N, CA, C and O atoms as a printed pandas DataFrame, in Angstrom:
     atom_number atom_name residue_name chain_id  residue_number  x_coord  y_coord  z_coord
0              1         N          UNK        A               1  -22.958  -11.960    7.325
1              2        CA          UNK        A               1  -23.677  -12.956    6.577
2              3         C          UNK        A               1  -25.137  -12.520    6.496
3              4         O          UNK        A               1  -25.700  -12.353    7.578
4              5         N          UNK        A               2  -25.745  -12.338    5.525
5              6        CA          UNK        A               2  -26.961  -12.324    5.202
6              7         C          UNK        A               2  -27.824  -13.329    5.729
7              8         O          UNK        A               2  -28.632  -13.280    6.656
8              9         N          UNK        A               3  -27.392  -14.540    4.716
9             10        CA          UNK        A               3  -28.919  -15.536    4.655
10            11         C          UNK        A               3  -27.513  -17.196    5.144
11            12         O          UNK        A               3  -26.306  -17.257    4.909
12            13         N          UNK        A               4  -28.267  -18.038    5.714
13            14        CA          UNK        A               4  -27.637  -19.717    5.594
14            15         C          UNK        A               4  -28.810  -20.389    5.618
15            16         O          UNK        A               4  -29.896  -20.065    6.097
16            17         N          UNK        A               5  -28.466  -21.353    5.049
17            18        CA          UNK        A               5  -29.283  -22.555    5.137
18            19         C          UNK        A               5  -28.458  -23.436    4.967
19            20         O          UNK        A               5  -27.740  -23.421    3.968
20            21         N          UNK        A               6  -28.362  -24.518    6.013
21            22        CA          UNK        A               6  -27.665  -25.589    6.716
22            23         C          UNK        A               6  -28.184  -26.473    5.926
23            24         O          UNK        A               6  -27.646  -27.060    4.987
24            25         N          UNK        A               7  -29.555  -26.581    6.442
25            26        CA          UNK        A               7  -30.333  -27.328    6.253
26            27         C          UNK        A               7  -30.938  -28.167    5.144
27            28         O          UNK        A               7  -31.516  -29.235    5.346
28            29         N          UNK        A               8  -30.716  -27.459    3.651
29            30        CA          UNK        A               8  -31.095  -27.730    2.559
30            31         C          UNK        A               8  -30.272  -29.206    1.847
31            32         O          UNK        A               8  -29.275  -29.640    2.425
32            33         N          UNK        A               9  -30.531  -29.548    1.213
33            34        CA          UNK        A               9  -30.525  -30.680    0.213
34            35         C          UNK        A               9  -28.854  -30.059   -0.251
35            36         O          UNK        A               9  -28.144  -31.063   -0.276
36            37         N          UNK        A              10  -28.040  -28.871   -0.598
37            38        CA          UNK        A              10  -27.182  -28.343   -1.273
38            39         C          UNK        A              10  -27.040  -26.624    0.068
39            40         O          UNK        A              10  -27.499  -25.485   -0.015
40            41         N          UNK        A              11  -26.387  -27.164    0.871
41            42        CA          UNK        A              11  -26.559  -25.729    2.004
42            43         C          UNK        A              11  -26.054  -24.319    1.005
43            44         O          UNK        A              11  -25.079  -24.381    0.257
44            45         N          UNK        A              12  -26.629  -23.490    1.110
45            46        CA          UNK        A              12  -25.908  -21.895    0.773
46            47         C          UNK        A              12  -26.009  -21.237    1.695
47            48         O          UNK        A              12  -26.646  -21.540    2.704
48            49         N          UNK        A              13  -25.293  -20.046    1.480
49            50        CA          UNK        A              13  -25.025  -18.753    1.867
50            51         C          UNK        A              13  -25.132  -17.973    1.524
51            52         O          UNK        A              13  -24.449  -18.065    0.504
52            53         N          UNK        A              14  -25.684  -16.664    1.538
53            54        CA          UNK        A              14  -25.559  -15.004    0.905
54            55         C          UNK        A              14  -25.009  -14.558    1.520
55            56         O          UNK        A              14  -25.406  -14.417    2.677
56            57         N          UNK        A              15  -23.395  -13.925    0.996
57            58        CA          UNK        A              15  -22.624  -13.345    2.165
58            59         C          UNK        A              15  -22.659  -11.336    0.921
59            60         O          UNK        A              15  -22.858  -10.920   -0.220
60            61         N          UNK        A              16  -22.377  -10.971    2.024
61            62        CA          UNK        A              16  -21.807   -9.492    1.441
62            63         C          UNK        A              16  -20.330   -9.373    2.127
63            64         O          UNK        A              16  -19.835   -9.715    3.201
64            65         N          UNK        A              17  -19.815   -8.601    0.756
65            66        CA          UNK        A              17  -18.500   -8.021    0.993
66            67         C          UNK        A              17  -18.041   -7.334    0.930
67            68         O          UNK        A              17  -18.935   -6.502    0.776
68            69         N          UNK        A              18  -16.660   -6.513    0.897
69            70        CA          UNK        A              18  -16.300   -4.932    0.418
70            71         C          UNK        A              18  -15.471   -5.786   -0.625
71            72         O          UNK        A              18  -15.092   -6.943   -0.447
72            73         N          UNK        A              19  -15.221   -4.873   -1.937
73            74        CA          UNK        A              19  -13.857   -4.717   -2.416
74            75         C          UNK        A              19  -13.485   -3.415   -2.604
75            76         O          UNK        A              19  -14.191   -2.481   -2.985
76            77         N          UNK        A              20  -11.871   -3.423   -2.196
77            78        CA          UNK        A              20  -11.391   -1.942   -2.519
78            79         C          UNK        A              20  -10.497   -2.238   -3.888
79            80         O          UNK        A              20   -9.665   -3.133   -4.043
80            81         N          UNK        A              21  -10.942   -1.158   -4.893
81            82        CA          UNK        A              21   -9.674   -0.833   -6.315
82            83         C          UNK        A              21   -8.911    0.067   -5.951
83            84         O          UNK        A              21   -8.139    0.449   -6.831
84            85         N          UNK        A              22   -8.805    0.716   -4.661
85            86        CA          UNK        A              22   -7.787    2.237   -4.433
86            87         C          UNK        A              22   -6.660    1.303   -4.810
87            88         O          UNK        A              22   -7.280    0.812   -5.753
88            89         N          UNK        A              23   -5.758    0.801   -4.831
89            90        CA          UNK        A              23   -4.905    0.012   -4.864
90            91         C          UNK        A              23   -4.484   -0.842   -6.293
91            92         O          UNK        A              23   -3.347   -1.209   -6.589
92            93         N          UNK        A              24   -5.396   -0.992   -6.871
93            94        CA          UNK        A              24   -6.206   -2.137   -8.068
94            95         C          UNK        A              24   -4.889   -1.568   -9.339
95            96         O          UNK        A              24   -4.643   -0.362   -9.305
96            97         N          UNK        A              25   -4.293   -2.226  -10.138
97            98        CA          UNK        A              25   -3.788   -1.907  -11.350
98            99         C          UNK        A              25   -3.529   -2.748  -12.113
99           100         O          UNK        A              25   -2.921   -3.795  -11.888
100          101         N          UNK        A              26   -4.194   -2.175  -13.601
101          102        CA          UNK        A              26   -4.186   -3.209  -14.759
102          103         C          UNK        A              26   -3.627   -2.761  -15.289
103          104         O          UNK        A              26   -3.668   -1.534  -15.369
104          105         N          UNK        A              27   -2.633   -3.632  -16.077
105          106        CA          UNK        A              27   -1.212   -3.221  -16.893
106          107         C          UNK        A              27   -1.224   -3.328  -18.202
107          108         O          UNK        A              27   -1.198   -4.424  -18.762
108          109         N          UNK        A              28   -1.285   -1.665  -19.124
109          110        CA          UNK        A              28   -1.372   -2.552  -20.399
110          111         C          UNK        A              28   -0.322   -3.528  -21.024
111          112         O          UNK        A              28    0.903   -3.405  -21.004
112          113         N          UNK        A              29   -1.002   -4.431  -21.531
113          114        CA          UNK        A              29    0.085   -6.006  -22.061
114          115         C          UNK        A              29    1.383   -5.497  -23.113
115          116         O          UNK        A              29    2.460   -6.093  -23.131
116          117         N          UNK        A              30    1.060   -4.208  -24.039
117          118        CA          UNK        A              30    2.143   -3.812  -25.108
118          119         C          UNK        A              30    3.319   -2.901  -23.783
119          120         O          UNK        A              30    4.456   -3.133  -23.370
120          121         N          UNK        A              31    2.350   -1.906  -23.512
121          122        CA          UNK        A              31    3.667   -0.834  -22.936
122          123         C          UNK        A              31    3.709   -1.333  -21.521
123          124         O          UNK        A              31    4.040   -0.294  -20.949
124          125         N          UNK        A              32    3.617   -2.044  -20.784
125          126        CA          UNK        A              32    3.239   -2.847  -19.620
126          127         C          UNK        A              32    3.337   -1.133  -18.804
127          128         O          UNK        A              32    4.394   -0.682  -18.363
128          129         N          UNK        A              33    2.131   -0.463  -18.759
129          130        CA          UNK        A              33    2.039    0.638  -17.651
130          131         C          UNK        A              33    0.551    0.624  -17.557
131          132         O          UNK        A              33   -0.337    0.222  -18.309
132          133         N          UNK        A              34    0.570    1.207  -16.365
133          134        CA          UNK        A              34   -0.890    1.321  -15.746
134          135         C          UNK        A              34   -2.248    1.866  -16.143
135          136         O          UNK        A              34   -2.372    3.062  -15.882
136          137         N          UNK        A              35   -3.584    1.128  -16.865
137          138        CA          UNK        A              35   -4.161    1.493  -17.046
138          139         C          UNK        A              35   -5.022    2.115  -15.953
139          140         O          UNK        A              35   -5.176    1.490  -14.904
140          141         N          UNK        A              36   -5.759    3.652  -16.180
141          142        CA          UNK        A              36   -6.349    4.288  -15.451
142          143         C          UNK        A              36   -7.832    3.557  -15.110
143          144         O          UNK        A              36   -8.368    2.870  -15.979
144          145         N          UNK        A              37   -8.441    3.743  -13.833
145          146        CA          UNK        A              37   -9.417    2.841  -13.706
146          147         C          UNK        A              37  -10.334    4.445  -14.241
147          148         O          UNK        A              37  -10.007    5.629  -14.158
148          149         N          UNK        A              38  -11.452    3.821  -14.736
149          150        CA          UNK        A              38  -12.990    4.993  -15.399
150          151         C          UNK        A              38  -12.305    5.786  -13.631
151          152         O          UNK        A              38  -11.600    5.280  -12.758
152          153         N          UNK        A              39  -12.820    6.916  -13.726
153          154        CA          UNK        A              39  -13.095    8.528  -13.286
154          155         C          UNK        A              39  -14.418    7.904  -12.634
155          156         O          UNK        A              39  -14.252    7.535  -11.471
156          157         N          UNK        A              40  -15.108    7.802  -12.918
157          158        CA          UNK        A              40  -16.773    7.880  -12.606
158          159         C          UNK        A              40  -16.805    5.979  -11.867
159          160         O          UNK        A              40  -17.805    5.296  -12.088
160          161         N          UNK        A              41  -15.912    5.535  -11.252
161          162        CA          UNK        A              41  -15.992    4.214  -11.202
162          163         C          UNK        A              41  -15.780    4.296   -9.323
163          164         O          UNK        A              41  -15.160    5.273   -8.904
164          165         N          UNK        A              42  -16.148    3.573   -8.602
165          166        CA          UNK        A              42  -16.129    4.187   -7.079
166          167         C          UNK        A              42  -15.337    3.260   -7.170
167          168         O          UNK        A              42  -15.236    2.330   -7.970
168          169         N          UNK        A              43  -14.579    3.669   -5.995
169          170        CA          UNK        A              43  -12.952    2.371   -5.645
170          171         C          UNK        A              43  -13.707    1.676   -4.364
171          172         O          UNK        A              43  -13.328    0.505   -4.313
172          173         N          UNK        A              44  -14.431    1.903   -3.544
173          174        CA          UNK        A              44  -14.553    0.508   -2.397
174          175         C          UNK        A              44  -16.583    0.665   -2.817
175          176         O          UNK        A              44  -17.258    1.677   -3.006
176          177         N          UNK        A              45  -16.861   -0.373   -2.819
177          178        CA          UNK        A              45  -17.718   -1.031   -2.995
178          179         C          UNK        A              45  -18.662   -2.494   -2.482
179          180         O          UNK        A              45  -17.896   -3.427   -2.239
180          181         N          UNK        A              46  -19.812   -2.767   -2.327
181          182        CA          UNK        A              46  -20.198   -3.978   -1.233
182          183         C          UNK        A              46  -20.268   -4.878   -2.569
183          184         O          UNK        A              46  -20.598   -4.398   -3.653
184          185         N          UNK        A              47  -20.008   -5.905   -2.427
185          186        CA          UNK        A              47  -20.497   -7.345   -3.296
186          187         C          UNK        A              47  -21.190   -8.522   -2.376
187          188         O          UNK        A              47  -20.707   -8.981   -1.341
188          189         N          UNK        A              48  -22.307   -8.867   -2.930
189          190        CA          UNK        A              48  -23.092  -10.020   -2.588
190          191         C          UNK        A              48  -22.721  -11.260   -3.402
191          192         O          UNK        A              48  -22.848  -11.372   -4.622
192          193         N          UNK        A              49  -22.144  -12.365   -2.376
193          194        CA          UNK        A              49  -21.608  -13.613   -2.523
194          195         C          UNK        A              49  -22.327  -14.524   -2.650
195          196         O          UNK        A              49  -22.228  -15.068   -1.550
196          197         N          UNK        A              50  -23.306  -15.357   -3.478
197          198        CA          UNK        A              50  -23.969  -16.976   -3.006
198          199         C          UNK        A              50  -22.976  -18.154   -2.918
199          200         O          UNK        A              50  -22.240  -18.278   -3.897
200          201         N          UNK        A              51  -22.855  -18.893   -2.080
201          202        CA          UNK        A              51  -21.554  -19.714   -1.885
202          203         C          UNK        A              51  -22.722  -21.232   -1.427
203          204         O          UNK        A              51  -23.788  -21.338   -0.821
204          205         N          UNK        A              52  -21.796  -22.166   -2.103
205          206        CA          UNK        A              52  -22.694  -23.237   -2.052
206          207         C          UNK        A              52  -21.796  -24.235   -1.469
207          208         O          UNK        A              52  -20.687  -24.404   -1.976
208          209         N          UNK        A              53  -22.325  -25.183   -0.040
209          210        CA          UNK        A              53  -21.259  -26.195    0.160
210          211         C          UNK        A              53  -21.410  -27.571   -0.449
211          212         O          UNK        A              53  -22.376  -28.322   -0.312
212          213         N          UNK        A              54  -20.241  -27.797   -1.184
213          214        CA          UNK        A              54  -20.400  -28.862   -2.154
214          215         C          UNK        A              54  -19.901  -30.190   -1.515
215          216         O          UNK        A              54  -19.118  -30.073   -0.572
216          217         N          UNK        A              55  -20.287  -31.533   -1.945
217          218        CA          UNK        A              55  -19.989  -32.674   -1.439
218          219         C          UNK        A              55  -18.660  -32.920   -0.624
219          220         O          UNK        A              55  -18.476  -33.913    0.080
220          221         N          UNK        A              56  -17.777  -31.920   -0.799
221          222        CA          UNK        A              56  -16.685  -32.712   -0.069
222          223         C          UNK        A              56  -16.531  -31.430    1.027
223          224         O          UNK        A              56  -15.436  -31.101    1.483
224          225         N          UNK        A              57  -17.577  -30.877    1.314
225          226        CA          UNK        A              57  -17.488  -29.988    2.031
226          227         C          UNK        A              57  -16.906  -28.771    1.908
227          228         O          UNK        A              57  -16.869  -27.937    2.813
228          229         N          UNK        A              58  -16.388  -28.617    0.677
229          230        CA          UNK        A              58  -15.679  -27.172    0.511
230          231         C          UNK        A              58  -16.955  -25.891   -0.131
231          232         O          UNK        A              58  -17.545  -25.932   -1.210
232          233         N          UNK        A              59  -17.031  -25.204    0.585
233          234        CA          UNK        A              59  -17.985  -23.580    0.340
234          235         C          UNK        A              59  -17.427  -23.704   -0.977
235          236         O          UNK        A              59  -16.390  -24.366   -0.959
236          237         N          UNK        A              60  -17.796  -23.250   -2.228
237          238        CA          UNK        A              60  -17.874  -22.769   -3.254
238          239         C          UNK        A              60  -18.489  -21.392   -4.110
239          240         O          UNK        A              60  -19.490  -21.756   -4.728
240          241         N          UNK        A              61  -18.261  -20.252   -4.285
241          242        CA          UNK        A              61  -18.486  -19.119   -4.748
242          243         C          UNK        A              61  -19.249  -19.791   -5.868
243          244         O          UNK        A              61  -18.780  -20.669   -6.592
244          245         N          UNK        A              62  -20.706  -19.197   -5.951
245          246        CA          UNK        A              62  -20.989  -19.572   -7.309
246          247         C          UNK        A              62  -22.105  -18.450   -8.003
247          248         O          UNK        A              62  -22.925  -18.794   -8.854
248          249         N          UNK        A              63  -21.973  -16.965   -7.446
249          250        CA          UNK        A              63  -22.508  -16.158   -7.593
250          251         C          UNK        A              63  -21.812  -14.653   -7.104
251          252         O          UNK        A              63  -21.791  -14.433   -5.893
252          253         N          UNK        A              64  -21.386  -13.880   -7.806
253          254        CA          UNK        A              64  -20.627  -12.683   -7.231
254          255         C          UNK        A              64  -21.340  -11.395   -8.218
255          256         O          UNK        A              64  -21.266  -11.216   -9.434
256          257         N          UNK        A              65  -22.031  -10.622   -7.170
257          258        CA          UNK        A              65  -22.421   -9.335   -7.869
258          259         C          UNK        A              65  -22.165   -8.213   -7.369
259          260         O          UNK        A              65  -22.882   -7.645   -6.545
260          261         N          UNK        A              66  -20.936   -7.716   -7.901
261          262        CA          UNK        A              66  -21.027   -6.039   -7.061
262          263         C          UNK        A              66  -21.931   -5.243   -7.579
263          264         O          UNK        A              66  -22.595   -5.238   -8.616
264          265         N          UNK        A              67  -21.778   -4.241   -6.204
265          266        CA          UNK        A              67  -22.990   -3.361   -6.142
266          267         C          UNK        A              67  -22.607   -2.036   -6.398
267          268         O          UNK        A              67  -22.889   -1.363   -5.406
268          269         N          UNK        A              68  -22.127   -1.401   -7.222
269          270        CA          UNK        A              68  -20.886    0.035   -7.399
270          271         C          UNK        A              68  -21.886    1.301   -7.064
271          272         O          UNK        A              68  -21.598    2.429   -7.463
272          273         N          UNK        A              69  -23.365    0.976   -6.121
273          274        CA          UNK        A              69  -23.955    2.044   -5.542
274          275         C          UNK        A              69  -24.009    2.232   -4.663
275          276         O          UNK        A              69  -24.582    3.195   -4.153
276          277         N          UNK        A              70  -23.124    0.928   -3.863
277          278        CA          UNK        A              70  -22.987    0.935   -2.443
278          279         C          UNK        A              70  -21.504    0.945   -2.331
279          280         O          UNK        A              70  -20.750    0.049   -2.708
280          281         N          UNK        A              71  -21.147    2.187   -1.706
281          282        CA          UNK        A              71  -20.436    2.216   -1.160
282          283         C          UNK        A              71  -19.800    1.946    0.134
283          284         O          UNK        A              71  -20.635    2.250    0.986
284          285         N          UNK        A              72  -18.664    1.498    0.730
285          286        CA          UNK        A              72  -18.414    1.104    1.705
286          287         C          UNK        A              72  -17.086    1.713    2.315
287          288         O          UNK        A              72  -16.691    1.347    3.422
């Protein structure tokens, strides 16, 4: 976890994360087979999360930016 604030009027979070695509496949919809992910595209990568806890108490994602220069 980066950043919390409990405390605020609307609490958040800045979380970071990995995602991995080694695995990842998008299917084209006509010939249903596997589109190739870009060559030049890194497969694990960090993403920064802002997550906001909303009135009934459930965390809510309301900001997702990967970072495809950080690798992980």
């Amino acid at each position: 976890m980066t950043v919390l604030d409990v405390d605020a009027k609307l609490p958040t979070a800045t979380v970071e994360d990995y995602i991995d695509l080694s695995k990842w496949q998008t299917l084209d919809t006509k010939t249903n087979k596997p589109i190739p992910l870009p060559t030049a595209q890194p497969l694990r990568y960090v993403v920064t999360a802002t997550v906001e806890r909303w009135d009934d108490n459930r965390w809510m994602v309301t900001e997702y930016e990967p970072d495809g220069t950080r690798s992980c």
